[in-house]
């Protein structure tokens, strides 16, 4: 369809997304990268929403986990 070399598919929806519009998100825990995805702006917004929902600290939890996953987590966006 397109011969634009700067266009690659979004890892979520598969839509072609031009390089200047793409977002690459990286999640690191204890300085180790655990996730990296190249997303279109729409999926990026959804990803952030989902990530923040998962990381929500005030989640009611009757059995507290002794090793919370959100301790040293960073989101890096290029
Ligand atoms: Zn997408």
PDB file of N, CA and C and ligand atoms in Angstrom:
ATOM      1  N   UNK A   1       0.833  -1.190   0.000  1.00  0.00           N
ATOM      2  CA  UNK A   1       0.000   0.000   0.000  1.00  0.00           C
ATOM      3  C   UNK A   1       0.876   1.252   0.000  1.00  0.00           C
ATOM      4  N   UNK A   2       1.854   1.259   0.910  1.00  0.00           N
ATOM      5  CA  UNK A   2       2.708   2.432   1.031  1.00  0.00           C
ATOM      6  C   UNK A   2       4.161   2.037   0.837  1.00  0.00           C
ATOM      7  N   UNK A   3       4.912   2.884   0.206  1.00  0.00           N
ATOM      8  CA  UNK A   3       6.334   2.596   0.066  1.00  0.00           C
ATOM      9  C   UNK A   3       7.179   3.477   0.981  1.00  0.00           C
ATOM     10  N   UNK A   4       6.528   4.025   1.967  1.00  0.00           N
ATOM     11  CA  UNK A   4       7.236   4.885   2.914  1.00  0.00           C
ATOM     12  C   UNK A   4       8.070   4.024   3.863  1.00  0.00           C
ATOM     13  N   UNK A   5       9.365   4.163   3.794  1.00  0.00           N
ATOM     14  CA  UNK A   5      10.256   3.327   4.600  1.00  0.00           C
ATOM     15  C   UNK A   5      10.164   3.663   6.080  1.00  0.00           C
ATOM     16  N   UNK A   6       9.639   4.829   6.400  1.00  0.00           N
ATOM     17  CA  UNK A   6       9.553   5.239   7.793  1.00  0.00           C
ATOM     18  C   UNK A   6       8.242   4.793   8.436  1.00  0.00           C
ATOM     19  N   UNK A   7       7.496   3.957   7.738  1.00  0.00           N
ATOM     20  CA  UNK A   7       6.216   3.513   8.257  1.00  0.00           C
ATOM     21  C   UNK A   7       6.305   2.058   8.688  1.00  0.00           C
ATOM     22  N   UNK A   8       5.976   1.806   9.952  1.00  0.00           N
ATOM     23  CA  UNK A   8       5.975   0.445  10.467  1.00  0.00           C
ATOM     24  C   UNK A   8       4.677   0.189  11.196  1.00  0.00           C
ATOM     25  N   UNK A   9       4.274  -1.072  11.281  1.00  0.00           N
ATOM     26  CA  UNK A   9       3.004  -1.363  11.954  1.00  0.00           C
ATOM     27  C   UNK A   9       3.084  -1.176  13.459  1.00  0.00           C
ATOM     28  N   UNK A  10       2.001  -0.684  14.020  1.00  0.00           N
ATOM     29  CA  UNK A  10       1.842  -0.618  15.466  1.00  0.00           C
ATOM     30  C   UNK A  10       1.797  -2.032  16.014  1.00  0.00           C
ATOM     31  N   UNK A  11       2.440  -2.262  17.159  1.00  0.00           N
ATOM     32  CA  UNK A  11       2.502  -3.621  17.699  1.00  0.00           C
ATOM     33  C   UNK A  11       1.170  -4.090  18.262  1.00  0.00           C
ATOM     34  N   UNK A  12       0.258  -3.163  18.485  1.00  0.00           N
ATOM     35  CA  UNK A  12      -1.042  -3.550  19.038  1.00  0.00           C
ATOM     36  C   UNK A  12      -2.088  -3.739  17.958  1.00  0.00           C
ATOM     37  N   UNK A  13      -2.325  -2.694  17.158  1.00  0.00           N
ATOM     38  CA  UNK A  13      -3.443  -2.751  16.213  1.00  0.00           C
ATOM     39  C   UNK A  13      -2.971  -3.114  14.813  1.00  0.00           C
ATOM     40  N   UNK A  14      -1.653  -3.070  14.563  1.00  0.00           N
ATOM     41  CA  UNK A  14      -1.144  -3.445  13.259  1.00  0.00           C
ATOM     42  C   UNK A  14      -1.260  -2.358  12.216  1.00  0.00           C
ATOM     43  N   UNK A  15      -1.824  -1.232  12.588  1.00  0.00           N
ATOM     44  CA  UNK A  15      -1.922  -0.121  11.654  1.00  0.00           C
ATOM     45  C   UNK A  15      -0.540   0.444  11.360  1.00  0.00           C
ATOM     46  N   UNK A  16      -0.348   0.816  10.120  1.00  0.00           N
ATOM     47  CA  UNK A  16       0.902   1.482   9.789  1.00  0.00           C
ATOM     48  C   UNK A  16       0.944   2.836  10.477  1.00  0.00           C
ATOM     49  N   UNK A  17       2.084   3.114  11.100  1.00  0.00           N
ATOM     50  CA  UNK A  17       2.223   4.389  11.779  1.00  0.00           C
ATOM     51  C   UNK A  17       3.561   5.007  11.403  1.00  0.00           C
ATOM     52  N   UNK A  18       3.496   6.232  10.931  1.00  0.00           N
ATOM     53  CA  UNK A  18       4.714   6.918  10.505  1.00  0.00           C
ATOM     54  C   UNK A  18       5.626   7.167  11.695  1.00  0.00           C
ATOM     55  N   UNK A  19       6.902   7.080  11.447  1.00  0.00           N
ATOM     56  CA  UNK A  19       7.881   7.195  12.513  1.00  0.00           C
ATOM     57  C   UNK A  19       7.698   8.429  13.409  1.00  0.00           C
ATOM     58  N   UNK A  20       7.457   9.606  12.838  1.00  0.00           N
ATOM     59  CA  UNK A  20       7.318  10.786  13.720  1.00  0.00           C
ATOM     60  C   UNK A  20       6.120  10.699  14.651  1.00  0.00           C
ATOM     61  N   UNK A  21       5.152   9.847  14.327  1.00  0.00           N
ATOM     62  CA  UNK A  21       3.945   9.740  15.149  1.00  0.00           C
ATOM     63  C   UNK A  21       4.019   8.603  16.152  1.00  0.00           C
ATOM     64  N   UNK A  22       4.970   7.701  15.944  1.00  0.00           N
ATOM     65  CA  UNK A  22       5.008   6.511  16.789  1.00  0.00           C
ATOM     66  C   UNK A  22       5.534   6.833  18.179  1.00  0.00           C
ATOM     67  N   UNK A  23       5.152   5.987  19.130  1.00  0.00           N
ATOM     68  CA  UNK A  23       5.676   6.094  20.487  1.00  0.00           C
ATOM     69  C   UNK A  23       6.273   4.745  20.866  1.00  0.00           C
ATOM     70  N   UNK A  24       7.477   4.784  21.403  1.00  0.00           N
ATOM     71  CA  UNK A  24       8.070   3.556  21.913  1.00  0.00           C
ATOM     72  C   UNK A  24       8.086   3.632  23.427  1.00  0.00           C
ATOM     73  N   UNK A  25       7.404   2.686  24.040  1.00  0.00           N
ATOM     74  CA  UNK A  25       7.362   2.677  25.492  1.00  0.00           C
ATOM     75  C   UNK A  25       8.242   1.558  26.015  1.00  0.00           C
ATOM     76  N   UNK A  26       8.947   1.849  27.082  1.00  0.00           N
ATOM     77  CA  UNK A  26       9.785   0.839  27.713  1.00  0.00           C
ATOM     78  C   UNK A  26       9.445   0.820  29.199  1.00  0.00           C
ATOM     79  N   UNK A  27       9.283  -0.369  29.704  1.00  0.00           N
ATOM     80  CA  UNK A  27       9.026  -0.516  31.127  1.00  0.00           C
ATOM     81  C   UNK A  27      10.232  -1.186  31.751  1.00  0.00           C
ATOM     82  N   UNK A  28      10.761  -0.550  32.772  1.00  0.00           N
ATOM     83  CA  UNK A  28      11.915  -1.141  33.447  1.00  0.00           C
ATOM     84  C   UNK A  28      11.601  -1.355  34.916  1.00  0.00           C
ATOM     85  N   UNK A  29      12.077  -2.460  35.445  1.00  0.00           N
ATOM     86  CA  UNK A  29      11.972  -2.746  36.865  1.00  0.00           C
ATOM     87  C   UNK A  29      13.368  -3.054  37.363  1.00  0.00           C
ATOM     88  N   UNK A  30      13.772  -2.333  38.398  1.00  0.00           N
ATOM     89  CA  UNK A  30      15.134  -2.499  38.904  1.00  0.00           C
ATOM     90  C   UNK A  30      16.165  -2.379  37.785  1.00  0.00           C
ATOM     91  N   UNK A  31      15.941  -1.420  36.906  1.00  0.00           N
ATOM     92  CA  UNK A  31      16.848  -1.126  35.784  1.00  0.00           C
ATOM     93  C   UNK A  31      16.903  -2.226  34.734  1.00  0.00           C
ATOM     94  N   UNK A  32      16.023  -3.223  34.837  1.00  0.00           N
ATOM     95  CA  UNK A  32      15.954  -4.227  33.790  1.00  0.00           C
ATOM     96  C   UNK A  32      14.726  -3.958  32.930  1.00  0.00           C
ATOM     97  N   UNK A  33      14.925  -3.959  31.634  1.00  0.00           N
ATOM     98  CA  UNK A  33      13.797  -3.727  30.741  1.00  0.00           C
ATOM     99  C   UNK A  33      12.924  -4.972  30.680  1.00  0.00           C
ATOM    100  N   UNK A  34      11.630  -4.795  30.998  1.00  0.00           N
ATOM    101  CA  UNK A  34      10.724  -5.944  30.956  1.00  0.00           C
ATOM    102  C   UNK A  34       9.735  -5.827  29.811  1.00  0.00           C
ATOM    103  N   UNK A  35       9.660  -4.655  29.208  1.00  0.00           N
ATOM    104  CA  UNK A  35       8.701  -4.505  28.112  1.00  0.00           C
ATOM    105  C   UNK A  35       9.122  -3.342  27.224  1.00  0.00           C
ATOM    106  N   UNK A  36       8.929  -3.504  25.923  1.00  0.00           N
ATOM    107  CA  UNK A  36       9.195  -2.424  24.982  1.00  0.00           C
ATOM    108  C   UNK A  36       8.270  -2.596  23.796  1.00  0.00           C
ATOM    109  N   UNK A  37       7.510  -1.578  23.513  1.00  0.00           N
ATOM    110  CA  UNK A  37       6.554  -1.702  22.421  1.00  0.00           C
ATOM    111  C   UNK A  37       6.493  -0.419  21.598  1.00  0.00           C
ATOM    112  N   UNK A  38       6.305  -0.617  20.297  1.00  0.00           N
ATOM    113  CA  UNK A  38       6.177   0.521  19.400  1.00  0.00           C
ATOM    114  C   UNK A  38       4.694   0.658  19.050  1.00  0.00           C
ATOM    115  N   UNK A  39       4.131   1.794  19.410  1.00  0.00           N
ATOM    116  CA  UNK A  39       2.684   1.946  19.320  1.00  0.00           C
ATOM    117  C   UNK A  39       2.305   3.212  18.568  1.00  0.00           C
ATOM    118  N   UNK A  40       1.123   3.160  17.952  1.00  0.00           N
ATOM    119  CA  UNK A  40       0.563   4.377  17.375  1.00  0.00           C
ATOM    120  C   UNK A  40       0.030   5.242  18.523  1.00  0.00           C
ATOM    121  N   UNK A  41      -0.228   6.529  18.266  1.00  0.00           N
ATOM    122  CA  UNK A  41      -0.663   7.417  19.361  1.00  0.00           C
ATOM    123  C   UNK A  41      -1.909   6.908  20.084  1.00  0.00           C
ATOM    124  N   UNK A  42      -2.830   6.314  19.340  1.00  0.00           N
ATOM    125  CA  UNK A  42      -4.069   5.846  19.960  1.00  0.00           C
ATOM    126  C   UNK A  42      -3.803   4.681  20.912  1.00  0.00           C
ATOM    127  N   UNK A  43      -3.024   3.712  20.446  1.00  0.00           N
ATOM    128  CA  UNK A  43      -2.709   2.562  21.295  1.00  0.00           C
ATOM    129  C   UNK A  43      -1.807   2.980  22.455  1.00  0.00           C
ATOM    130  N   UNK A  44      -0.973   3.963  22.213  1.00  0.00           N
ATOM    131  CA  UNK A  44      -0.120   4.467  23.290  1.00  0.00           C
ATOM    132  C   UNK A  44      -0.969   4.997  24.443  1.00  0.00           C
ATOM    133  N   UNK A  45      -1.997   5.764  24.108  1.00  0.00           N
ATOM    134  CA  UNK A  45      -2.895   6.288  25.140  1.00  0.00           C
ATOM    135  C   UNK A  45      -3.576   5.141  25.885  1.00  0.00           C
ATOM    136  N   UNK A  46      -3.999   4.125  25.145  1.00  0.00           N
ATOM    137  CA  UNK A  46      -4.635   2.971  25.780  1.00  0.00           C
ATOM    138  C   UNK A  46      -3.651   2.220  26.665  1.00  0.00           C
ATOM    139  N   UNK A  47      -2.435   2.112  26.181  1.00  0.00           N
ATOM    140  CA  UNK A  47      -1.395   1.395  26.941  1.00  0.00           C
ATOM    141  C   UNK A  47      -1.143   2.092  28.277  1.00  0.00           C
ATOM    142  N   UNK A  48      -0.998   3.418  28.223  1.00  0.00           N
ATOM    143  CA  UNK A  48      -0.764   4.182  29.448  1.00  0.00           C
ATOM    144  C   UNK A  48      -1.935   4.010  30.416  1.00  0.00           C
ATOM    145  N   UNK A  49      -3.150   4.092  29.882  1.00  0.00           N
ATOM    146  CA  UNK A  49      -4.331   3.912  30.735  1.00  0.00           C
ATOM    147  C   UNK A  49      -4.297   2.553  31.428  1.00  0.00           C
ATOM    148  N   UNK A  50      -3.999   1.531  30.650  1.00  0.00           N
ATOM    149  CA  UNK A  50      -3.998   0.184  31.205  1.00  0.00           C
ATOM    150  C   UNK A  50      -2.872   0.014  32.220  1.00  0.00           C
ATOM    151  N   UNK A  51      -1.706   0.535  31.884  1.00  0.00           N
ATOM    152  CA  UNK A  51      -0.570   0.403  32.776  1.00  0.00           C
ATOM    153  C   UNK A  51      -0.842   1.101  34.103  1.00  0.00           C
ATOM    154  N   UNK A  52      -1.385   2.313  34.031  1.00  0.00           N
ATOM    155  CA  UNK A  52      -1.658   3.047  35.255  1.00  0.00           C
ATOM    156  C   UNK A  52      -2.721   2.347  36.092  1.00  0.00           C
ATOM    157  N   UNK A  53      -3.700   1.750  35.427  1.00  0.00           N
ATOM    158  CA  UNK A  53      -4.731   1.007  36.145  1.00  0.00           C
ATOM    159  C   UNK A  53      -4.128  -0.192  36.865  1.00  0.00           C
ATOM    160  N   UNK A  54      -3.190  -0.863  36.196  1.00  0.00           N
ATOM    161  CA  UNK A  54      -2.553  -2.034  36.808  1.00  0.00           C
ATOM    162  C   UNK A  54      -1.659  -1.638  37.972  1.00  0.00           C
ATOM    163  N   UNK A  55      -1.086  -0.449  37.885  1.00  0.00           N
ATOM    164  CA  UNK A  55      -0.129  -0.017  38.901  1.00  0.00           C
ATOM    165  C   UNK A  55      -0.791   0.738  40.050  1.00  0.00           C
ATOM    166  N   UNK A  56      -2.080   0.924  39.949  1.00  0.00           N
ATOM    167  CA  UNK A  56      -2.782   1.713  40.949  1.00  0.00           C
ATOM    168  C   UNK A  56      -2.501   1.183  42.362  1.00  0.00           C
ATOM    169  N   UNK A  57      -1.936   1.996  43.212  1.00  0.00           N
ATOM    170  CA  UNK A  57      -1.527   1.519  44.545  1.00  0.00           C
ATOM    171  C   UNK A  57      -2.695   1.379  45.512  1.00  0.00           C
ATOM    172  N   UNK A  58      -3.775   2.131  45.287  1.00  0.00           N
ATOM    173  CA  UNK A  58      -4.876   2.106  46.248  1.00  0.00           C
ATOM    174  C   UNK A  58      -5.889   0.998  45.959  1.00  0.00           C
ATOM    175  N   UNK A  59      -5.448   0.020  45.202  1.00  0.00           N
ATOM    176  CA  UNK A  59      -6.313  -1.115  44.893  1.00  0.00           C
ATOM    177  C   UNK A  59      -6.629  -1.910  46.166  1.00  0.00           C
ATOM    178  N   UNK A  60      -7.903  -2.099  46.455  1.00  0.00           N
ATOM    179  CA  UNK A  60      -8.259  -2.869  47.654  1.00  0.00           C
ATOM    180  C   UNK A  60      -7.798  -4.321  47.531  1.00  0.00           C
ATOM    181  N   UNK A  61      -6.983  -4.742  48.462  1.00  0.00           N
ATOM    182  CA  UNK A  61      -6.405  -6.078  48.387  1.00  0.00           C
ATOM    183  C   UNK A  61      -6.475  -6.749  49.761  1.00  0.00           C
ATOM    184  N   UNK A  62      -7.312  -7.751  49.917  1.00  0.00           N
ATOM    185  CA  UNK A  62      -7.473  -8.410  51.211  1.00  0.00           C
ATOM    186  C   UNK A  62      -6.252  -9.232  51.610  1.00  0.00           C
ATOM    187  N   UNK A  63      -5.436  -9.612  50.627  1.00  0.00           N
ATOM    188  CA  UNK A  63      -4.227 -10.385  50.930  1.00  0.00           C
ATOM    189  C   UNK A  63      -3.013  -9.655  50.368  1.00  0.00           C
ATOM    190  N   UNK A  64      -2.478  -8.729  51.134  1.00  0.00           N
ATOM    191  CA  UNK A  64      -1.360  -7.913  50.654  1.00  0.00           C
ATOM    192  C   UNK A  64      -0.169  -8.747  50.210  1.00  0.00           C
ATOM    193  N   UNK A  65       0.345  -8.397  49.048  1.00  0.00           N
ATOM    194  CA  UNK A  65       1.508  -9.096  48.520  1.00  0.00           C
ATOM    195  C   UNK A  65       2.771  -8.561  49.210  1.00  0.00           C
ATOM    196  N   UNK A  66       3.595  -9.422  49.756  1.00  0.00           N
ATOM    197  CA  UNK A  66       4.824  -8.957  50.432  1.00  0.00           C
ATOM    198  C   UNK A  66       5.848  -8.377  49.462  1.00  0.00           C
ATOM    199  N   UNK A  67       5.699  -8.664  48.170  1.00  0.00           N
ATOM    200  CA  UNK A  67       6.644  -8.129  47.189  1.00  0.00           C
ATOM    201  C   UNK A  67       5.895  -7.351  46.108  1.00  0.00           C
ATOM    202  N   UNK A  68       5.548  -6.112  46.398  1.00  0.00           N
ATOM    203  CA  UNK A  68       4.806  -5.315  45.423  1.00  0.00           C
ATOM    204  C   UNK A  68       5.603  -5.081  44.142  1.00  0.00           C
ATOM    205  N   UNK A  69       4.936  -5.210  43.026  1.00  0.00           N
ATOM    206  CA  UNK A  69       5.628  -5.128  41.741  1.00  0.00           C
ATOM    207  C   UNK A  69       5.927  -3.698  41.335  1.00  0.00           C
ATOM    208  N   UNK A  70       5.251  -2.761  41.967  1.00  0.00           N
ATOM    209  CA  UNK A  70       5.367  -1.374  41.515  1.00  0.00           C
ATOM    210  C   UNK A  70       6.496  -0.614  42.198  1.00  0.00           C
ATOM    211  N   UNK A  71       7.305  -1.323  42.975  1.00  0.00           N
ATOM    212  CA  UNK A  71       8.324  -0.659  43.774  1.00  0.00           C
ATOM    213  C   UNK A  71       9.261   0.214  42.961  1.00  0.00           C
ATOM    214  N   UNK A  72       9.890  -0.362  41.976  1.00  0.00           N
ATOM    215  CA  UNK A  72      10.949   0.340  41.272  1.00  0.00           C
ATOM    216  C   UNK A  72      10.693   0.330  39.773  1.00  0.00           C
ATOM    217  N   UNK A  73       9.467   0.649  39.410  1.00  0.00           N
ATOM    218  CA  UNK A  73       9.069   0.565  38.021  1.00  0.00           C
ATOM    219  C   UNK A  73       9.119   1.931  37.356  1.00  0.00           C
ATOM    220  N   UNK A  74       9.727   1.981  36.196  1.00  0.00           N
ATOM    221  CA  UNK A  74       9.778   3.213  35.430  1.00  0.00           C
ATOM    222  C   UNK A  74       9.171   2.995  34.053  1.00  0.00           C
ATOM    223  N   UNK A  75       8.521   4.025  33.579  1.00  0.00           N
ATOM    224  CA  UNK A  75       8.058   4.009  32.190  1.00  0.00           C
ATOM    225  C   UNK A  75       8.894   5.021  31.420  1.00  0.00           C
ATOM    226  N   UNK A  76       9.508   4.549  30.363  1.00  0.00           N
ATOM    227  CA  UNK A  76      10.310   5.433  29.525  1.00  0.00           C
ATOM    228  C   UNK A  76       9.627   5.547  28.168  1.00  0.00           C
ATOM    229  N   UNK A  77       9.415   6.754  27.732  1.00  0.00           N
ATOM    230  CA  UNK A  77       8.761   6.966  26.438  1.00  0.00           C
ATOM    231  C   UNK A  77       9.692   7.740  25.530  1.00  0.00           C
ATOM    232  N   UNK A  78       9.947   7.177  24.372  1.00  0.00           N
ATOM    233  CA  UNK A  78      10.767   7.877  23.378  1.00  0.00           C
ATOM    234  C   UNK A  78       9.876   8.600  22.397  1.00  0.00           C
TER     235      UNK A  78
HETATM  236 ZN1  LIG B   1      -2.069   0.999  17.275  1.00  0.00          ZN
END
